[in-house]
Amino acid sequence: MSKKIYSLSGAVCLLIALVFVLGSQEEAKRELNQNGIPDQASSTNKLKGNIRAELEVFNFDEAVTRADLIAKVQIERAIKEIDEPSPKTLYQASVLELLKGDEGLVNRTIDILQQGNSTWSFNNNTMFGQGDEYFLFLNKATVSNTYWILGEETGMYEVIDDGRIEKKSLYLDELTDIEDKVSTEMFKKNQKEVKDIQILYENKFMNKIVEQLNKNRSE
């Protein structure tokens, strides 16, 4: 008799756990549908897990050469979340400035894929938020007007204030001449997870990209 009671109790516990997980997923999806981009604090609490992955990374001149599009963009909204074959979120973004690519895209919108969604994080990266501004190194996806990020977080440069940007990962010696070294050290001390970030001067960064593009054309 006691074995039956234990079995029944175990089944009830499993059912409650399943309902809790499914309920959390549905709540996260409702937040995404209602607000476009889920609230960062609430969605972080609902993450089922973190995907750790090694990335193919590139030095600066190689990234400039390989990218189809290098642009300063502003995130407008999340369009949808994707689960298969890997978790992603598709965002709509406005092109504010263009450094490489189709000049007709300036002041227009493009779609950008970022690894991770409201259920899974990718390398503990922060998901894009509405109004965020980034310089991104992008490659064309198979779908029209859609791009993926070259090197994922290593190709993301977030605008953090008027005149400075944060390279989200992969410290590059090639960029030390345009780096705010004091701020880099301060940011590293204050961040929760150790990431190889680098604080750069925005105008110098843009000029360096233009110089590299001109060098590529002359070769």
PDB file of C-alpha atoms in Angstrom:
ATOM      1  CA  MET A   1       0.000   0.000   0.000  1.00  0.00           C
ATOM      2  CA  SER A   2       2.824   2.421   0.955  1.00  0.00           C
ATOM      3  CA  LYS A   3       4.553   1.782  -2.408  1.00  0.00           C
ATOM      4  CA  LYS A   4       1.381   2.823  -4.250  1.00  0.00           C
ATOM      5  CA  ILE A   5       1.145   6.021  -2.202  1.00  0.00           C
ATOM      6  CA  TYR A   6       4.794   6.889  -2.945  1.00  0.00           C
ATOM      7  CA  SER A   7       4.281   6.194  -6.662  1.00  0.00           C
ATOM      8  CA  LEU A   8       1.180   8.371  -6.738  1.00  0.00           C
ATOM      9  CA  SER A   9       2.958  11.182  -4.875  1.00  0.00           C
ATOM     10  CA  GLY A  10       5.867  11.018  -7.321  1.00  0.00           C
ATOM     11  CA  ALA A  11       3.540  11.215 -10.316  1.00  0.00           C
ATOM     12  CA  VAL A  12       1.742  14.245  -8.844  1.00  0.00           C
ATOM     13  CA  CYS A  13       5.073  16.014  -8.238  1.00  0.00           C
ATOM     14  CA  LEU A  14       6.196  15.367 -11.820  1.00  0.00           C
ATOM     15  CA  LEU A  15       2.887  16.680 -13.151  1.00  0.00           C
ATOM     16  CA  ILE A  16       3.161  19.850 -11.044  1.00  0.00           C
ATOM     17  CA  ALA A  17       6.752  20.406 -12.256  1.00  0.00           C
ATOM     18  CA  LEU A  18       5.690  19.950 -15.886  1.00  0.00           C
ATOM     19  CA  VAL A  19       2.813  22.407 -15.510  1.00  0.00           C
ATOM     20  CA  PHE A  20       5.188  24.935 -13.899  1.00  0.00           C
ATOM     21  CA  VAL A  21       7.724  24.718 -16.757  1.00  0.00           C
ATOM     22  CA  LEU A  22       5.083  24.924 -19.470  1.00  0.00           C
ATOM     23  CA  GLY A  23       3.392  27.811 -17.676  1.00  0.00           C
ATOM     24  CA  SER A  24       6.668  29.731 -17.464  1.00  0.00           C
ATOM     25  CA  GLN A  25       7.317  29.208 -21.175  1.00  0.00           C
ATOM     26  CA  GLU A  26       3.823  30.390 -22.089  1.00  0.00           C
ATOM     27  CA  GLU A  27       4.189  33.449 -19.853  1.00  0.00           C
ATOM     28  CA  ALA A  28       7.488  34.348 -21.527  1.00  0.00           C
ATOM     29  CA  LYS A  29       5.904  33.982 -24.962  1.00  0.00           C
ATOM     30  CA  ARG A  30       2.967  36.203 -23.919  1.00  0.00           C
ATOM     31  CA  GLU A  31       5.407  38.891 -22.778  1.00  0.00           C
ATOM     32  CA  LEU A  32       7.176  38.733 -26.124  1.00  0.00           C
ATOM     33  CA  ASN A  33       3.915  38.961 -28.077  1.00  0.00           C
ATOM     34  CA  GLN A  34       2.553  41.853 -26.009  1.00  0.00           C
ATOM     35  CA  ASN A  35       5.681  43.956 -25.708  1.00  0.00           C
ATOM     36  CA  GLY A  36       7.691  43.019 -28.795  1.00  0.00           C
ATOM     37  CA  ILE A  37      10.853  42.604 -26.732  1.00  0.00           C
ATOM     38  CA  PRO A  38      10.576  40.822 -23.353  1.00  0.00           C
ATOM     39  CA  ASP A  39      11.542  42.699 -20.221  1.00  0.00           C
ATOM     40  CA  GLN A  40      15.204  41.867 -19.554  1.00  0.00           C
ATOM     41  CA  ALA A  41      14.809  41.314 -15.799  1.00  0.00           C
ATOM     42  CA  SER A  42      11.738  39.091 -15.996  1.00  0.00           C
ATOM     43  CA  SER A  43      12.890  37.044 -18.996  1.00  0.00           C
ATOM     44  CA  THR A  44      16.280  36.356 -17.387  1.00  0.00           C
ATOM     45  CA  ASN A  45      14.540  34.697 -14.444  1.00  0.00           C
ATOM     46  CA  LYS A  46      12.729  32.324 -16.808  1.00  0.00           C
ATOM     47  CA  LEU A  47      15.777  31.067 -18.688  1.00  0.00           C
ATOM     48  CA  LYS A  48      15.879  27.269 -18.789  1.00  0.00           C
ATOM     49  CA  GLY A  49      19.561  27.199 -19.515  1.00  0.00           C
ATOM     50  CA  ASN A  50      22.609  28.656 -21.167  1.00  0.00           C
ATOM     51  CA  ILE A  51      24.113  27.356 -24.394  1.00  0.00           C
ATOM     52  CA  ARG A  52      27.906  27.453 -24.380  1.00  0.00           C
ATOM     53  CA  ALA A  53      29.518  27.416 -27.796  1.00  0.00           C
ATOM     54  CA  GLU A  54      32.912  28.103 -29.297  1.00  0.00           C
ATOM     55  CA  LEU A  55      32.823  30.707 -32.040  1.00  0.00           C
ATOM     56  CA  GLU A  56      34.734  31.164 -35.248  1.00  0.00           C
ATOM     57  CA  VAL A  57      36.462  34.469 -34.564  1.00  0.00           C
ATOM     58  CA  PHE A  58      38.286  36.925 -36.806  1.00  0.00           C
ATOM     59  CA  ASN A  59      40.851  39.645 -36.340  1.00  0.00           C
ATOM     60  CA  PHE A  60      39.770  43.174 -37.233  1.00  0.00           C
ATOM     61  CA  ASP A  61      40.921  43.400 -40.841  1.00  0.00           C
ATOM     62  CA  GLU A  62      39.541  39.939 -41.636  1.00  0.00           C
ATOM     63  CA  ALA A  63      36.164  40.820 -40.096  1.00  0.00           C
ATOM     64  CA  VAL A  64      35.994  44.002 -42.188  1.00  0.00           C
ATOM     65  CA  THR A  65      36.775  41.966 -45.302  1.00  0.00           C
ATOM     66  CA  ARG A  66      34.339  39.115 -44.601  1.00  0.00           C
ATOM     67  CA  ALA A  67      31.316  41.196 -43.555  1.00  0.00           C
ATOM     68  CA  ASP A  68      28.668  41.930 -46.188  1.00  0.00           C
ATOM     69  CA  LEU A  69      27.359  44.821 -44.120  1.00  0.00           C
ATOM     70  CA  ILE A  70      28.929  46.952 -41.393  1.00  0.00           C
ATOM     71  CA  ALA A  71      26.444  49.370 -39.894  1.00  0.00           C
ATOM     72  CA  LYS A  72      25.354  51.321 -36.860  1.00  0.00           C
ATOM     73  CA  VAL A  73      21.829  50.158 -36.099  1.00  0.00           C
ATOM     74  CA  GLN A  74      19.079  50.833 -33.588  1.00  0.00           C
ATOM     75  CA  ILE A  75      16.988  47.888 -32.407  1.00  0.00           C
ATOM     76  CA  GLU A  76      13.287  48.552 -33.052  1.00  0.00           C
ATOM     77  CA  ARG A  77      11.530  45.381 -31.929  1.00  0.00           C
ATOM     78  CA  ALA A  78      11.664  41.604 -31.699  1.00  0.00           C
ATOM     79  CA  ILE A  79       9.788  40.032 -34.604  1.00  0.00           C
ATOM     80  CA  LYS A  80       9.752  36.425 -33.420  1.00  0.00           C
ATOM     81  CA  GLU A  81      11.626  33.725 -31.555  1.00  0.00           C
ATOM     82  CA  ILE A  82      13.021  30.632 -33.257  1.00  0.00           C
ATOM     83  CA  ASP A  83      13.646  27.299 -31.514  1.00  0.00           C
ATOM     84  CA  GLU A  84      14.988  25.064 -34.290  1.00  0.00           C
ATOM     85  CA  PRO A  85      17.628  24.125 -35.286  1.00  0.00           C
ATOM     86  CA  SER A  86      18.997  26.394 -32.534  1.00  0.00           C
ATOM     87  CA  PRO A  87      17.421  29.106 -30.352  1.00  0.00           C
ATOM     88  CA  LYS A  88      17.460  32.533 -31.999  1.00  0.00           C
ATOM     89  CA  THR A  89      15.553  35.801 -31.961  1.00  0.00           C
ATOM     90  CA  LEU A  90      14.773  37.797 -35.086  1.00  0.00           C
ATOM     91  CA  TYR A  91      14.871  41.575 -34.605  1.00  0.00           C
ATOM     92  CA  GLN A  92      13.920  44.524 -36.759  1.00  0.00           C
ATOM     93  CA  ALA A  93      16.534  47.296 -36.715  1.00  0.00           C
ATOM     94  CA  SER A  94      16.929  50.709 -38.326  1.00  0.00           C
ATOM     95  CA  VAL A  95      20.179  51.429 -40.157  1.00  0.00           C
ATOM     96  CA  LEU A  96      21.528  54.709 -38.751  1.00  0.00           C
ATOM     97  CA  GLU A  97      24.913  54.775 -40.459  1.00  0.00           C
ATOM     98  CA  LEU A  98      26.502  52.548 -43.071  1.00  0.00           C
ATOM     99  CA  LEU A  99      30.211  51.793 -43.306  1.00  0.00           C
ATOM    100  CA  LYS A 100      30.078  48.874 -45.731  1.00  0.00           C
ATOM    101  CA  GLY A 101      27.273  47.515 -47.893  1.00  0.00           C
ATOM    102  CA  ASP A 102      24.246  48.743 -49.840  1.00  0.00           C
ATOM    103  CA  GLU A 103      23.965  52.517 -49.309  1.00  0.00           C
ATOM    104  CA  GLY A 104      20.247  52.284 -50.054  1.00  0.00           C
ATOM    105  CA  LEU A 105      19.762  50.688 -46.628  1.00  0.00           C
ATOM    106  CA  VAL A 106      20.471  53.925 -44.728  1.00  0.00           C
ATOM    107  CA  ASN A 107      17.363  55.060 -42.794  1.00  0.00           C
ATOM    108  CA  ARG A 108      15.637  51.807 -43.699  1.00  0.00           C
ATOM    109  CA  THR A 109      15.027  48.680 -41.625  1.00  0.00           C
ATOM    110  CA  ILE A 110      16.688  45.283 -41.799  1.00  0.00           C
ATOM    111  CA  ASP A 111      16.109  42.033 -39.896  1.00  0.00           C
ATOM    112  CA  ILE A 112      18.900  40.684 -37.685  1.00  0.00           C
ATOM    113  CA  LEU A 113      19.267  37.227 -36.139  1.00  0.00           C
ATOM    114  CA  GLN A 114      20.766  36.974 -32.654  1.00  0.00           C
ATOM    115  CA  GLN A 115      21.576  33.650 -31.014  1.00  0.00           C
ATOM    116  CA  GLY A 116      19.400  32.926 -27.963  1.00  0.00           C
ATOM    117  CA  ASN A 117      15.827  33.730 -26.976  1.00  0.00           C
ATOM    118  CA  SER A 118      13.669  34.199 -23.854  1.00  0.00           C
ATOM    119  CA  THR A 119      14.100  30.519 -22.947  1.00  0.00           C
ATOM    120  CA  TRP A 120      17.777  29.961 -23.755  1.00  0.00           C
ATOM    121  CA  SER A 121      20.743  32.313 -23.475  1.00  0.00           C
ATOM    122  CA  PHE A 122      23.790  31.940 -25.714  1.00  0.00           C
ATOM    123  CA  ASN A 123      27.212  32.265 -24.048  1.00  0.00           C
ATOM    124  CA  ASN A 124      25.418  34.344 -21.387  1.00  0.00           C
ATOM    125  CA  ASN A 125      25.022  37.194 -23.875  1.00  0.00           C
ATOM    126  CA  THR A 126      22.481  39.912 -23.153  1.00  0.00           C
ATOM    127  CA  MET A 127      19.683  39.922 -25.703  1.00  0.00           C
ATOM    128  CA  PHE A 128      19.097  43.078 -27.722  1.00  0.00           C
ATOM    129  CA  GLY A 129      16.697  45.596 -26.182  1.00  0.00           C
ATOM    130  CA  GLN A 130      14.415  48.119 -27.827  1.00  0.00           C
ATOM    131  CA  GLY A 131      16.313  51.343 -28.516  1.00  0.00           C
ATOM    132  CA  ASP A 132      19.773  49.772 -28.137  1.00  0.00           C
ATOM    133  CA  GLU A 133      22.351  50.980 -30.645  1.00  0.00           C
ATOM    134  CA  TYR A 134      25.120  48.764 -31.986  1.00  0.00           C
ATOM    135  CA  PHE A 135      27.793  48.672 -34.632  1.00  0.00           C
ATOM    136  CA  LEU A 136      27.417  45.199 -36.132  1.00  0.00           C
ATOM    137  CA  PHE A 137      29.445  43.138 -38.587  1.00  0.00           C
ATOM    138  CA  LEU A 138      26.784  41.304 -40.589  1.00  0.00           C
ATOM    139  CA  ASN A 139      26.458  38.663 -43.272  1.00  0.00           C
ATOM    140  CA  LYS A 140      23.472  38.044 -45.521  1.00  0.00           C
ATOM    141  CA  ALA A 141      21.123  35.201 -44.600  1.00  0.00           C
ATOM    142  CA  THR A 142      19.202  33.174 -47.171  1.00  0.00           C
ATOM    143  CA  VAL A 143      16.004  35.121 -46.401  1.00  0.00           C
ATOM    144  CA  SER A 144      15.685  38.526 -48.088  1.00  0.00           C
ATOM    145  CA  ASN A 145      16.710  41.577 -46.024  1.00  0.00           C
ATOM    146  CA  THR A 146      17.879  39.340 -43.160  1.00  0.00           C
ATOM    147  CA  TYR A 147      21.381  39.195 -41.676  1.00  0.00           C
ATOM    148  CA  TRP A 148      23.306  37.169 -39.089  1.00  0.00           C
ATOM    149  CA  ILE A 149      26.118  38.522 -36.926  1.00  0.00           C
ATOM    150  CA  LEU A 150      29.640  37.593 -37.998  1.00  0.00           C
ATOM    151  CA  GLY A 151      31.335  36.020 -34.981  1.00  0.00           C
ATOM    152  CA  GLU A 152      28.188  36.619 -32.869  1.00  0.00           C
ATOM    153  CA  GLU A 153      29.195  38.575 -29.710  1.00  0.00           C
ATOM    154  CA  THR A 154      32.729  39.151 -31.062  1.00  0.00           C
ATOM    155  CA  GLY A 155      31.155  41.194 -33.878  1.00  0.00           C
ATOM    156  CA  MET A 156      28.938  43.321 -31.602  1.00  0.00           C
ATOM    157  CA  TYR A 157      29.947  46.837 -30.543  1.00  0.00           C
ATOM    158  CA  GLU A 158      27.352  48.479 -28.295  1.00  0.00           C
ATOM    159  CA  VAL A 159      27.060  52.266 -28.093  1.00  0.00           C
ATOM    160  CA  ILE A 160      27.377  52.946 -24.340  1.00  0.00           C
ATOM    161  CA  ASP A 161      27.434  56.753 -24.320  1.00  0.00           C
ATOM    162  CA  ASP A 162      28.132  59.731 -26.534  1.00  0.00           C
ATOM    163  CA  GLY A 163      31.423  58.865 -28.169  1.00  0.00           C
ATOM    164  CA  ARG A 164      32.265  55.392 -26.841  1.00  0.00           C
ATOM    165  CA  ILE A 165      31.358  51.823 -27.729  1.00  0.00           C
ATOM    166  CA  GLU A 166      31.834  48.476 -25.995  1.00  0.00           C
ATOM    167  CA  LYS A 167      33.210  45.518 -27.929  1.00  0.00           C
ATOM    168  CA  LYS A 168      31.215  42.731 -26.292  1.00  0.00           C
ATOM    169  CA  SER A 169      33.857  40.002 -26.519  1.00  0.00           C
ATOM    170  CA  LEU A 170      37.354  39.148 -27.849  1.00  0.00           C
ATOM    171  CA  TYR A 171      39.931  41.791 -26.965  1.00  0.00           C
ATOM    172  CA  LEU A 172      41.929  42.756 -30.068  1.00  0.00           C
ATOM    173  CA  ASP A 173      45.444  44.178 -29.883  1.00  0.00           C
ATOM    174  CA  GLU A 174      44.759  45.737 -33.296  1.00  0.00           C
ATOM    175  CA  LEU A 175      42.309  48.127 -31.626  1.00  0.00           C
ATOM    176  CA  THR A 176      44.463  49.345 -28.720  1.00  0.00           C
ATOM    177  CA  ASP A 177      45.251  52.557 -30.625  1.00  0.00           C
ATOM    178  CA  ILE A 178      41.554  53.546 -30.482  1.00  0.00           C
ATOM    179  CA  GLU A 179      40.853  52.143 -27.000  1.00  0.00           C
ATOM    180  CA  ASP A 180      39.830  53.974 -23.832  1.00  0.00           C
ATOM    181  CA  LYS A 181      42.059  51.792 -21.654  1.00  0.00           C
ATOM    182  CA  VAL A 182      40.966  53.255 -18.309  1.00  0.00           C
ATOM    183  CA  SER A 183      37.301  52.567 -19.089  1.00  0.00           C
ATOM    184  CA  THR A 184      38.099  49.056 -20.307  1.00  0.00           C
ATOM    185  CA  GLU A 185      39.643  48.185 -16.944  1.00  0.00           C
ATOM    186  CA  MET A 186      36.752  49.771 -15.025  1.00  0.00           C
ATOM    187  CA  PHE A 187      34.144  47.866 -17.037  1.00  0.00           C
ATOM    188  CA  LYS A 188      35.994  44.581 -16.533  1.00  0.00           C
ATOM    189  CA  LYS A 189      36.052  45.079 -12.752  1.00  0.00           C
ATOM    190  CA  ASN A 190      32.323  45.846 -12.605  1.00  0.00           C
ATOM    191  CA  GLN A 191      30.986  43.073 -14.841  1.00  0.00           C
ATOM    192  CA  LYS A 192      29.512  39.947 -13.243  1.00  0.00           C
ATOM    193  CA  GLU A 193      30.958  37.511 -15.764  1.00  0.00           C
ATOM    194  CA  VAL A 194      34.502  37.841 -17.027  1.00  0.00           C
ATOM    195  CA  LYS A 195      34.367  38.662 -20.715  1.00  0.00           C
ATOM    196  CA  ASP A 196      37.146  40.026 -22.861  1.00  0.00           C
ATOM    197  CA  ILE A 197      35.466  43.382 -23.489  1.00  0.00           C
ATOM    198  CA  GLN A 198      37.109  46.478 -24.921  1.00  0.00           C
ATOM    199  CA  ILE A 199      35.950  50.125 -24.713  1.00  0.00           C
ATOM    200  CA  LEU A 200      36.668  52.057 -27.908  1.00  0.00           C
ATOM    201  CA  TYR A 201      36.214  55.606 -29.170  1.00  0.00           C
ATOM    202  CA  GLU A 202      33.347  55.584 -31.671  1.00  0.00           C
ATOM    203  CA  ASN A 203      34.696  58.081 -34.224  1.00  0.00           C
ATOM    204  CA  LYS A 204      38.144  56.479 -34.228  1.00  0.00           C
ATOM    205  CA  PHE A 205      36.510  53.070 -34.679  1.00  0.00           C
ATOM    206  CA  MET A 206      34.558  54.285 -37.712  1.00  0.00           C
ATOM    207  CA  ASN A 207      37.676  55.871 -39.201  1.00  0.00           C
ATOM    208  CA  LYS A 208      39.622  52.649 -38.694  1.00  0.00           C
ATOM    209  CA  ILE A 209      36.975  50.682 -40.609  1.00  0.00           C
ATOM    210  CA  VAL A 210      37.074  53.193 -43.480  1.00  0.00           C
ATOM    211  CA  GLU A 211      40.882  53.007 -43.553  1.00  0.00           C
ATOM    212  CA  GLN A 212      40.756  49.211 -43.735  1.00  0.00           C
ATOM    213  CA  LEU A 213      38.164  49.309 -46.530  1.00  0.00           C
ATOM    214  CA  ASN A 214      40.332  51.740 -48.507  1.00  0.00           C
ATOM    215  CA  LYS A 215      43.339  49.495 -47.945  1.00  0.00           C
ATOM    216  CA  ASN A 216      41.367  46.483 -49.215  1.00  0.00           C
ATOM    217  CA  ARG A 217      40.366  48.363 -52.377  1.00  0.00           C
ATOM    218  CA  SER A 218      43.951  49.359 -53.135  1.00  0.00           C
ATOM    219  CA  GLU A 219      45.297  45.810 -52.851  1.00  0.00           C
TER     220      GLU A 219
END
